[in-house]
Coordinates of N, CA and C in Angstrom, one line a residue:
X1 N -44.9 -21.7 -7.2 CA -43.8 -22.6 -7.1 C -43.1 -22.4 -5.8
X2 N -43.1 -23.3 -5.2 CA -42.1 -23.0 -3.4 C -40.7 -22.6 -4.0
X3 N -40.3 -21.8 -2.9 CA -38.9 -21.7 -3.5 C -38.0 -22.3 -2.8
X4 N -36.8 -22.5 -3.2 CA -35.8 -23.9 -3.2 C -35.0 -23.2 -2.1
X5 N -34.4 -24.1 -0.9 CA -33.4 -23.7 0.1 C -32.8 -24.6 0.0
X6 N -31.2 -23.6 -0.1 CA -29.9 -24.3 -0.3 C -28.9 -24.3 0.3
X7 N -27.9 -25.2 0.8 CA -27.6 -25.1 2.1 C -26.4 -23.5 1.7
X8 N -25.8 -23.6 3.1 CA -25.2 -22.1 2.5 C -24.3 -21.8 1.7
X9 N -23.5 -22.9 1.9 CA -22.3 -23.3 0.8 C -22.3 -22.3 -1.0
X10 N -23.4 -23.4 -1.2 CA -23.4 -23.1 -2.3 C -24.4 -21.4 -2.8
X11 N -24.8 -21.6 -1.5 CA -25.7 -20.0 -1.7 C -24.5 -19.0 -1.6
X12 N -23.9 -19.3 -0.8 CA -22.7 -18.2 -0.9 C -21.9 -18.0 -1.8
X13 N -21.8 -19.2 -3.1 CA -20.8 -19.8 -4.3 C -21.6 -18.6 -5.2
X14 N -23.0 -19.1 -5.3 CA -23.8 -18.3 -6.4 C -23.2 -16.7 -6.4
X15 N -23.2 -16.4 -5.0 CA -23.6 -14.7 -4.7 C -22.0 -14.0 -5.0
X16 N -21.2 -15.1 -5.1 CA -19.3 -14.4 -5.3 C -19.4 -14.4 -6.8
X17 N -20.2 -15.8 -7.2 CA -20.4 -16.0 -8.9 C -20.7 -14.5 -9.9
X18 N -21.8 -14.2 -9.1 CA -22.0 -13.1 -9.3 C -22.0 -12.1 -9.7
X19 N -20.8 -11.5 -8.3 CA -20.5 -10.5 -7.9 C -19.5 -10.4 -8.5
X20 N -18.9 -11.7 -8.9 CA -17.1 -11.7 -9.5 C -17.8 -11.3 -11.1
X21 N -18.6 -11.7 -11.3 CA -19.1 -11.6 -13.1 C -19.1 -10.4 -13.1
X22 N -20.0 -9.6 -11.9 CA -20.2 -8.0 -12.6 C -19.0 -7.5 -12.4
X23 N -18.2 -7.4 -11.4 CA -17.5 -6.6 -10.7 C -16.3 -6.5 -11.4
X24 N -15.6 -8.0 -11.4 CA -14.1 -8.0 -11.6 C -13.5 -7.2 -13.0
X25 N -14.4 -7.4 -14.1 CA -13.7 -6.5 -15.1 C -13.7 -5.0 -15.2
X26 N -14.5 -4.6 -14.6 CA -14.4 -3.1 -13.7 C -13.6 -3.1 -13.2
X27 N -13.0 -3.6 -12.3 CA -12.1 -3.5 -11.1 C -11.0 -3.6 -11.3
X28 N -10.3 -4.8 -12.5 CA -9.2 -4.9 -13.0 C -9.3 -3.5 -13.9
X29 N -9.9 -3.5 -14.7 CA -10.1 -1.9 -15.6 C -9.2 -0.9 -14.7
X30 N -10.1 -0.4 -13.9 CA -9.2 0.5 -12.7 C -8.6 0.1 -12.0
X31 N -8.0 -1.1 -11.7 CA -6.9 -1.3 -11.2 C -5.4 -1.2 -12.3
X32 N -5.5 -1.5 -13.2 CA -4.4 -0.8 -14.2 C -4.4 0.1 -14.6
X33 N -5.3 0.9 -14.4 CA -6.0 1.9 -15.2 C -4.3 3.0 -15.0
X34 N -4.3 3.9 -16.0 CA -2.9 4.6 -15.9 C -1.6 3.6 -15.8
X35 N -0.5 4.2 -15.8 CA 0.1 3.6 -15.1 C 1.2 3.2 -13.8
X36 N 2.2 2.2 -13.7 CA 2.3 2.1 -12.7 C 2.8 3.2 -11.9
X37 N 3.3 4.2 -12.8 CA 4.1 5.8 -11.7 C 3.1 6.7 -11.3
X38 N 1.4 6.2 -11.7 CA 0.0 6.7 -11.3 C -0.7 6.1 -10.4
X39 N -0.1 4.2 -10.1 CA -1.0 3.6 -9.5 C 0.6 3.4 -8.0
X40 N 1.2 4.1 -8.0 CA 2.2 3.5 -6.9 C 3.0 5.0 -6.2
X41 N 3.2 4.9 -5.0 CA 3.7 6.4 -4.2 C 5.2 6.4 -4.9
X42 N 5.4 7.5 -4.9 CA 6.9 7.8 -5.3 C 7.8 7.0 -4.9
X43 N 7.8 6.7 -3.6 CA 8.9 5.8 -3.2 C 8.5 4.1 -3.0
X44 N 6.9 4.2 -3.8 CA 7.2 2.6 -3.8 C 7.9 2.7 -5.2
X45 N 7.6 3.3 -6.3 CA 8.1 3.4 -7.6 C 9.5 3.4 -7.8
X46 N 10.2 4.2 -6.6 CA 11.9 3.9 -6.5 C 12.3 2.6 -5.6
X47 N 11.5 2.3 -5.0 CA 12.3 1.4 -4.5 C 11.8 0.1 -5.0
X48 N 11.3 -0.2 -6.2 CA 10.8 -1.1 -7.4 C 12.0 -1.2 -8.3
X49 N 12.6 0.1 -8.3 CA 13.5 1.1 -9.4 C 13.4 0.4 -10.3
X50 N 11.9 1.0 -10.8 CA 11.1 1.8 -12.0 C 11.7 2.9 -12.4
X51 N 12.2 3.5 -11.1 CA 12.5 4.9 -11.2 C 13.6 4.8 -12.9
X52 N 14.6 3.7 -12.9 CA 15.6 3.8 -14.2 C 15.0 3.1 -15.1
X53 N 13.6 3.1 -15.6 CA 13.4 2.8 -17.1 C 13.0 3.5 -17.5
X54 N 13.1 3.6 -18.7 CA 12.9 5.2 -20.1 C 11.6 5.0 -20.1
X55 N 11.1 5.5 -21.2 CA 9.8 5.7 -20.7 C 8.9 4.8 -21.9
X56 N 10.0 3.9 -23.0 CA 9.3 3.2 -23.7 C 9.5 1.8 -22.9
X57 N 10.3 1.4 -22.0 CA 10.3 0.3 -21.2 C 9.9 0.6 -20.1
X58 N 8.8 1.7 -19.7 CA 7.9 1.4 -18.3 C 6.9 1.4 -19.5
X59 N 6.3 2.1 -20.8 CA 5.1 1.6 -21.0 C 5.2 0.1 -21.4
X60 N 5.9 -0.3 -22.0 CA 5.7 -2.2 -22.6 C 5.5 -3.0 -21.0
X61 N 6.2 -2.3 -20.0 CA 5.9 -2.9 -18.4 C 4.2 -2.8 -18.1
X62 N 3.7 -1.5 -18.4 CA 2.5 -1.0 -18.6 C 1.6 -2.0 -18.8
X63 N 1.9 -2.4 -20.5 CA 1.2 -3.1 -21.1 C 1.2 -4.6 -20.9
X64 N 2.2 -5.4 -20.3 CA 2.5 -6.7 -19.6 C 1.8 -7.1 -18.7
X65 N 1.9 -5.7 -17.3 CA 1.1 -5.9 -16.8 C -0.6 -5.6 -17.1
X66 N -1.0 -4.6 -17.4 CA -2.5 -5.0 -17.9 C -3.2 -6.2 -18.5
X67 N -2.2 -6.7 -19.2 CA -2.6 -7.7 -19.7 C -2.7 -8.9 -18.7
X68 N -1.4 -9.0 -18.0 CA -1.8 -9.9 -16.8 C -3.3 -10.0 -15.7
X69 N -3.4 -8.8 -15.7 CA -4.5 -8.5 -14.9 C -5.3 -8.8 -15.3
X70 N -6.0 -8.3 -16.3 CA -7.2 -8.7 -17.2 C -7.3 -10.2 -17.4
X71 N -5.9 -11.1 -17.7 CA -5.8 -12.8 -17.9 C -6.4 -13.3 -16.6
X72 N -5.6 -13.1 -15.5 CA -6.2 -13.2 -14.5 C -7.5 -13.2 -13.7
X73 N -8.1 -11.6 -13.9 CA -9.4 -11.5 -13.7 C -10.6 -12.8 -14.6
X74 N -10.5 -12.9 -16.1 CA -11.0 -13.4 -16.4 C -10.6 -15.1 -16.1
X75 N -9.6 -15.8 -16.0 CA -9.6 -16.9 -15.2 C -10.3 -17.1 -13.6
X76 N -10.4 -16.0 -13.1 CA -11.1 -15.7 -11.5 C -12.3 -16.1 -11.7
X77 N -13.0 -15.1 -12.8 CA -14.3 -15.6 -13.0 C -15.0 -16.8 -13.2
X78 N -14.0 -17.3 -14.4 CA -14.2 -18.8 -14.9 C -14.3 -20.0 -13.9
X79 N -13.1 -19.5 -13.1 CA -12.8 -20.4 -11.6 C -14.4 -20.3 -11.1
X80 N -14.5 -19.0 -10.3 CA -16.0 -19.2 -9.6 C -17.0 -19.6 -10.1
X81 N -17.4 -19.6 -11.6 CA -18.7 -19.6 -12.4 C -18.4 -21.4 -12.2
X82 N -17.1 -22.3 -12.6 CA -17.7 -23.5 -12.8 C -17.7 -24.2 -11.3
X83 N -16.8 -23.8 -10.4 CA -16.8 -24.1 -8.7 C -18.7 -24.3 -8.1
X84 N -18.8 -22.8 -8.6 CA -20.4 -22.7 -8.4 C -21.2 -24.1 -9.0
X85 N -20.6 -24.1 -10.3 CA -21.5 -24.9 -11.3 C -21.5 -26.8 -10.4
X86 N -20.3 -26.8 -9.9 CA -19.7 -28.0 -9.6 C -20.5 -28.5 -8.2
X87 N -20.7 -27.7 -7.0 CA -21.1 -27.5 -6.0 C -22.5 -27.5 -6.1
X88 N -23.1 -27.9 -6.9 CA -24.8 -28.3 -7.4 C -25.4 -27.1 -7.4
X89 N -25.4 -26.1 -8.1 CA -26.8 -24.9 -7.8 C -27.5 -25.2 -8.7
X90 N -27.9 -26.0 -9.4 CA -28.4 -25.8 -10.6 C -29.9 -25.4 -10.1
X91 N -30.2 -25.6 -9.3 CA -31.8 -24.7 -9.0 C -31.0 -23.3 -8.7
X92 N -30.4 -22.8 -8.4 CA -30.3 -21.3 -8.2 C -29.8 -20.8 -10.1
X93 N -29.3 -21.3 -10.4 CA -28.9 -21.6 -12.0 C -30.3 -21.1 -12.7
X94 N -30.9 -22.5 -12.7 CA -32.6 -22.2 -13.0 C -33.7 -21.0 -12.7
X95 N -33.3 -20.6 -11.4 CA -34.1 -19.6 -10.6 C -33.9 -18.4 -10.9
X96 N -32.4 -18.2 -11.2 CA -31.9 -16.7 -11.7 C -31.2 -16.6 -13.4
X97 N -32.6 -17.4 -14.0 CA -32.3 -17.2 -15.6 C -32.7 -16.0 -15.9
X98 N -32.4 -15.6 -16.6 CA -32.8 -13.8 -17.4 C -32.3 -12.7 -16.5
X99 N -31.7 -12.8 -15.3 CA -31.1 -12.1 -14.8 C -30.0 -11.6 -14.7
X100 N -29.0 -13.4 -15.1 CA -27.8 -13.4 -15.3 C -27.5 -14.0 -15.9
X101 N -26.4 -14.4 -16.8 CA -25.7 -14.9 -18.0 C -25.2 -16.4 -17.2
X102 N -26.0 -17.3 -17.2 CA -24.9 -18.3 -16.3 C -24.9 -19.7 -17.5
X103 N -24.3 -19.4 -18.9 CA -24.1 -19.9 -20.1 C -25.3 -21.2 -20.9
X104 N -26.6 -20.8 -20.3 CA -27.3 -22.0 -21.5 C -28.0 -20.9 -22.2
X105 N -28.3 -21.5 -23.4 CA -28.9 -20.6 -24.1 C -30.6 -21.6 -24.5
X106 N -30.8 -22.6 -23.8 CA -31.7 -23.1 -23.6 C -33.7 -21.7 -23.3
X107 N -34.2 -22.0 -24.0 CA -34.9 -21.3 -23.6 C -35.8 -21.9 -22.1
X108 N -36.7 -20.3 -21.7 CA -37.4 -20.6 -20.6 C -38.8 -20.7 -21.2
X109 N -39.4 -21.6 -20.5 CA -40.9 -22.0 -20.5 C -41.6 -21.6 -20.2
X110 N -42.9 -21.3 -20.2 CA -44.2 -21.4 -19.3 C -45.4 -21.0 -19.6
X111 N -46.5 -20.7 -18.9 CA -47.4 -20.0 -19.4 C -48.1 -18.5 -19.0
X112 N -48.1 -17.8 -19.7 CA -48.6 -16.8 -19.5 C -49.8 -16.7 -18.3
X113 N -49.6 -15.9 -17.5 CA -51.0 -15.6 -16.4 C -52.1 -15.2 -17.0
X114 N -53.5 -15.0 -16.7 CA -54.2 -14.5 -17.5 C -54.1 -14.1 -18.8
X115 N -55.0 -13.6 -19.1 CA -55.5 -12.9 -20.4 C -54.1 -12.6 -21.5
X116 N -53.7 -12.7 -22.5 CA -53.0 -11.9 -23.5 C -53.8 -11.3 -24.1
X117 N -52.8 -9.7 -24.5 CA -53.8 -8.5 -25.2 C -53.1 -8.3 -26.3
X118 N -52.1 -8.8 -26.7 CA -50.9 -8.6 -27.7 C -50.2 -8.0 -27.0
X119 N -49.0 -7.2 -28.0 CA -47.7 -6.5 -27.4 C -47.8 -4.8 -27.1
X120 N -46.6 -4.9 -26.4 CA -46.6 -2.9 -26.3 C -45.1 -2.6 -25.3
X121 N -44.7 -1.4 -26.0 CA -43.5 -1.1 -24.9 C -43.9 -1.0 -23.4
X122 N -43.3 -1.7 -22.4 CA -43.6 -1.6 -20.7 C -44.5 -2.4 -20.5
X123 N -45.3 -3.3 -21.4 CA -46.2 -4.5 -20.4 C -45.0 -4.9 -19.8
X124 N -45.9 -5.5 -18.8 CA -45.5 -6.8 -18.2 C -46.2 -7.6 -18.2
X125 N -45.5 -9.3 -18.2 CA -46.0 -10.8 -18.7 C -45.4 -11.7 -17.5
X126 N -46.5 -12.2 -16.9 CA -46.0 -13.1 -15.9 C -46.3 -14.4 -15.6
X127 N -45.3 -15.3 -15.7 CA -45.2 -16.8 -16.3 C -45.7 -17.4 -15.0
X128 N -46.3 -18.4 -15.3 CA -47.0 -19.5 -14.1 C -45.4 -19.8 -13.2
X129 N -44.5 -19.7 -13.4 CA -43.5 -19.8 -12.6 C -42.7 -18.7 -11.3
X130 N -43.8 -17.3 -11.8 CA -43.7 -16.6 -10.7 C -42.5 -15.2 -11.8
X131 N -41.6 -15.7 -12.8 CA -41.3 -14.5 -13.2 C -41.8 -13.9 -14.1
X132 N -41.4 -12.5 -14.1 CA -42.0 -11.1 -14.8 C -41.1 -10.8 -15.6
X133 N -41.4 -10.2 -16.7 CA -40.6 -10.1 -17.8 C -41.7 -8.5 -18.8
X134 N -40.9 -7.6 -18.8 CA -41.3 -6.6 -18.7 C -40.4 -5.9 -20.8
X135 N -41.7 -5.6 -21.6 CA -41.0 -5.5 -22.7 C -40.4 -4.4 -23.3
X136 N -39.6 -4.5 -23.6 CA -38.5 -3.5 -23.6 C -38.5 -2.9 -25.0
X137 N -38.9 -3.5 -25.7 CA -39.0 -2.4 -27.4 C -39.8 -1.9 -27.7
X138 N -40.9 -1.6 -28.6 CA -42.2 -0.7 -29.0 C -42.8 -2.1 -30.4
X139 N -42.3 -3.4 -30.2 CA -42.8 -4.4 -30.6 C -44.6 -4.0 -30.6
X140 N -45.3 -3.9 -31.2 CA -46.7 -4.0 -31.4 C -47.6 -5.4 -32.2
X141 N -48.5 -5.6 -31.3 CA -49.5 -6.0 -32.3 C -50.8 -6.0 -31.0
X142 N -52.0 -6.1 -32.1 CA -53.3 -5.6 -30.9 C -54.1 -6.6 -31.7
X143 N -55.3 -6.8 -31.0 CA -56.2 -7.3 -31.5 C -56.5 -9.1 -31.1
X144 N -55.3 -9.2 -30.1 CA -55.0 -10.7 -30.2 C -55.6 -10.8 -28.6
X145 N -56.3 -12.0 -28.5 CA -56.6 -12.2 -26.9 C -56.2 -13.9 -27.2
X146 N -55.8 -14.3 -26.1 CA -55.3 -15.5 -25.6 C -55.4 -15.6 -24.4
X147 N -56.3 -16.5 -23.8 CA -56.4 -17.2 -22.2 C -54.7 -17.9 -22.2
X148 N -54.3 -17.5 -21.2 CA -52.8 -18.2 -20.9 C -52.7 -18.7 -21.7
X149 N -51.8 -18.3 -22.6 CA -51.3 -19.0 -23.7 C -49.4 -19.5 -23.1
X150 N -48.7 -20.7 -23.9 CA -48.0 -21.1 -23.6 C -46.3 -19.8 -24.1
X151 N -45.6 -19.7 -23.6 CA -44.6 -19.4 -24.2 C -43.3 -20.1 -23.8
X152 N -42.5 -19.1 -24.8 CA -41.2 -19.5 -24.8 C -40.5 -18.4 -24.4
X153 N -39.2 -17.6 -23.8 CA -38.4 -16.8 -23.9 C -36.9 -17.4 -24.1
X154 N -36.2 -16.7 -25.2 CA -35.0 -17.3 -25.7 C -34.2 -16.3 -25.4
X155 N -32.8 -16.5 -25.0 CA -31.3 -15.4 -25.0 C -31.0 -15.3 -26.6
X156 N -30.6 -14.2 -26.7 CA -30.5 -13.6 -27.8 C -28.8 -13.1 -27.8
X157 N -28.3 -12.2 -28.7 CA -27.2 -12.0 -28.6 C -27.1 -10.7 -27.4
X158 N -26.0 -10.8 -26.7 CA -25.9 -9.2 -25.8 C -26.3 -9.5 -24.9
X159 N -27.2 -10.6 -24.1 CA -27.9 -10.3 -23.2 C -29.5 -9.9 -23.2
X160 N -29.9 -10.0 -24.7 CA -31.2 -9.5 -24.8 C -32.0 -11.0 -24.8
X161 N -33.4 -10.8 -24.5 CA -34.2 -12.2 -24.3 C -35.2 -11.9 -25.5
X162 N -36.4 -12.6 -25.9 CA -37.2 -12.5 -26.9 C -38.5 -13.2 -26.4
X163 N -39.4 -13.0 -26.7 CA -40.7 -13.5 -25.6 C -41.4 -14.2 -27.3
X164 N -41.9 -15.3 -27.0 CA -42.4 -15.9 -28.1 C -43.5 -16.5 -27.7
X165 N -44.6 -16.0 -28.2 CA -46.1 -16.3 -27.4 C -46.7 -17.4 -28.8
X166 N -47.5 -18.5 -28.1 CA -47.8 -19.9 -29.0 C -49.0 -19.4 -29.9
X167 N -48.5 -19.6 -31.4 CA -49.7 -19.1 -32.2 C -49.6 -17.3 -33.0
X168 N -48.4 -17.0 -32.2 CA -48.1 -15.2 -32.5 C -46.6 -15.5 -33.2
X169 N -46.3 -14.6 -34.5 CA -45.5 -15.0 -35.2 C -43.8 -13.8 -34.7
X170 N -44.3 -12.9 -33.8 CA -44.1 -11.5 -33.4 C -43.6 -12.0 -32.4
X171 N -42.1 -11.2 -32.2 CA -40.9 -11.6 -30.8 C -40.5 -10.5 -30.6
X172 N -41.5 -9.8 -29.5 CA -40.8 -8.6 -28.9 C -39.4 -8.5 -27.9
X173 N -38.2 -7.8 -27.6 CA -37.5 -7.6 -26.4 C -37.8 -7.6 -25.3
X174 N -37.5 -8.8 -24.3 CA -38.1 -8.4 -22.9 C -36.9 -8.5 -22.0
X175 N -36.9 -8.1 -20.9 CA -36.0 -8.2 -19.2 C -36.6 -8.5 -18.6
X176 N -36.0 -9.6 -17.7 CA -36.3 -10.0 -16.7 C -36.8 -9.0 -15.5
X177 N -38.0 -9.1 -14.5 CA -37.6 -7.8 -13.6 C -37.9 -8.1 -12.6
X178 N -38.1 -9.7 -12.5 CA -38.7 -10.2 -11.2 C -38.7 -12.4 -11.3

């Protein structure tokens, strides 16, 4: 399959989409993390004068703001993921399925490359579309050979995918790894 070039715009929308999905709730995390007489110099803290609240009205401050932050962070995200969405990637969308959560739960298609042997923990299965999907549980079955057989892979709950080979009743755990 050639792969798709997109102007930079939106290649650069994808890669913040991204970076904001993994990143930002970490980052808010430690950014509140403690509080504010842990996250601020002494004298920003007096000259805020924090310095005169007891110490059950700097935690409810505490907890006001974390909560802001977190509201925030996760509106950030939402902002970039549909900006992205809006700005056409839908081939970058398409291209980085099973790698990242970018909300269909649509499954992916295709057909197996050569031979099927059945299942086992650590094959790897690679679709006429160029990705690799590498299985992740100790799923078994033997005995089964299939010339390129057609599949399916579906999202599951958590992030997990399920590899569904045509004619096999058996859905091992797989990740994306390529």
């Amino acid at each position: 399959m050639p792969s798709i070039t997109l102007p930079f715009r939106p290649r650069l929308l994808a890669c913040a989409a991204v970076l904001l999905s993994l990143s930002a709730p970490a980052l808010a995390q430690r950014v509140v993390q403690g509080d504010l007489q842990q996250q601020m110099s002494p004298a920003e803290f007096k000259a805020a004068g924090l310095d005169k609240l007891n110490a059950a009205e700097l935690a409810t401050l505490n907890r006001w703001l974390q909560g802001k932050v977190e509201a925030a962070t996760t509106e950030a995200v939402a902002a970039v993921r549909e900006e992205a969405r809006e700005e056409g990637r839908q081939e970058v969308i398409v291209k980085n399925r099973g790698f990242f959560d970018f909300g269909s739960s649509e499954p992916i298609s295709g057909v197996l490359q050569g031979e099927f042997r059945g299942f086992g923990k650590g094959r790897i299965y690679v679709l006429d579309n160029g990705q690799q999907w590498e299985q992740t549980d100790a799923t078994s079955i033997s005995g089964v050979r299939k010339q390129s057989p057609k599949v399916s892979i579906s999202p599951g709950v958590m992030g997990v995918w399920y590899l569904k080979v045509e004619g096999v009743n058996t859905q091992p755990k797989v990740r994306r790894t390529k």
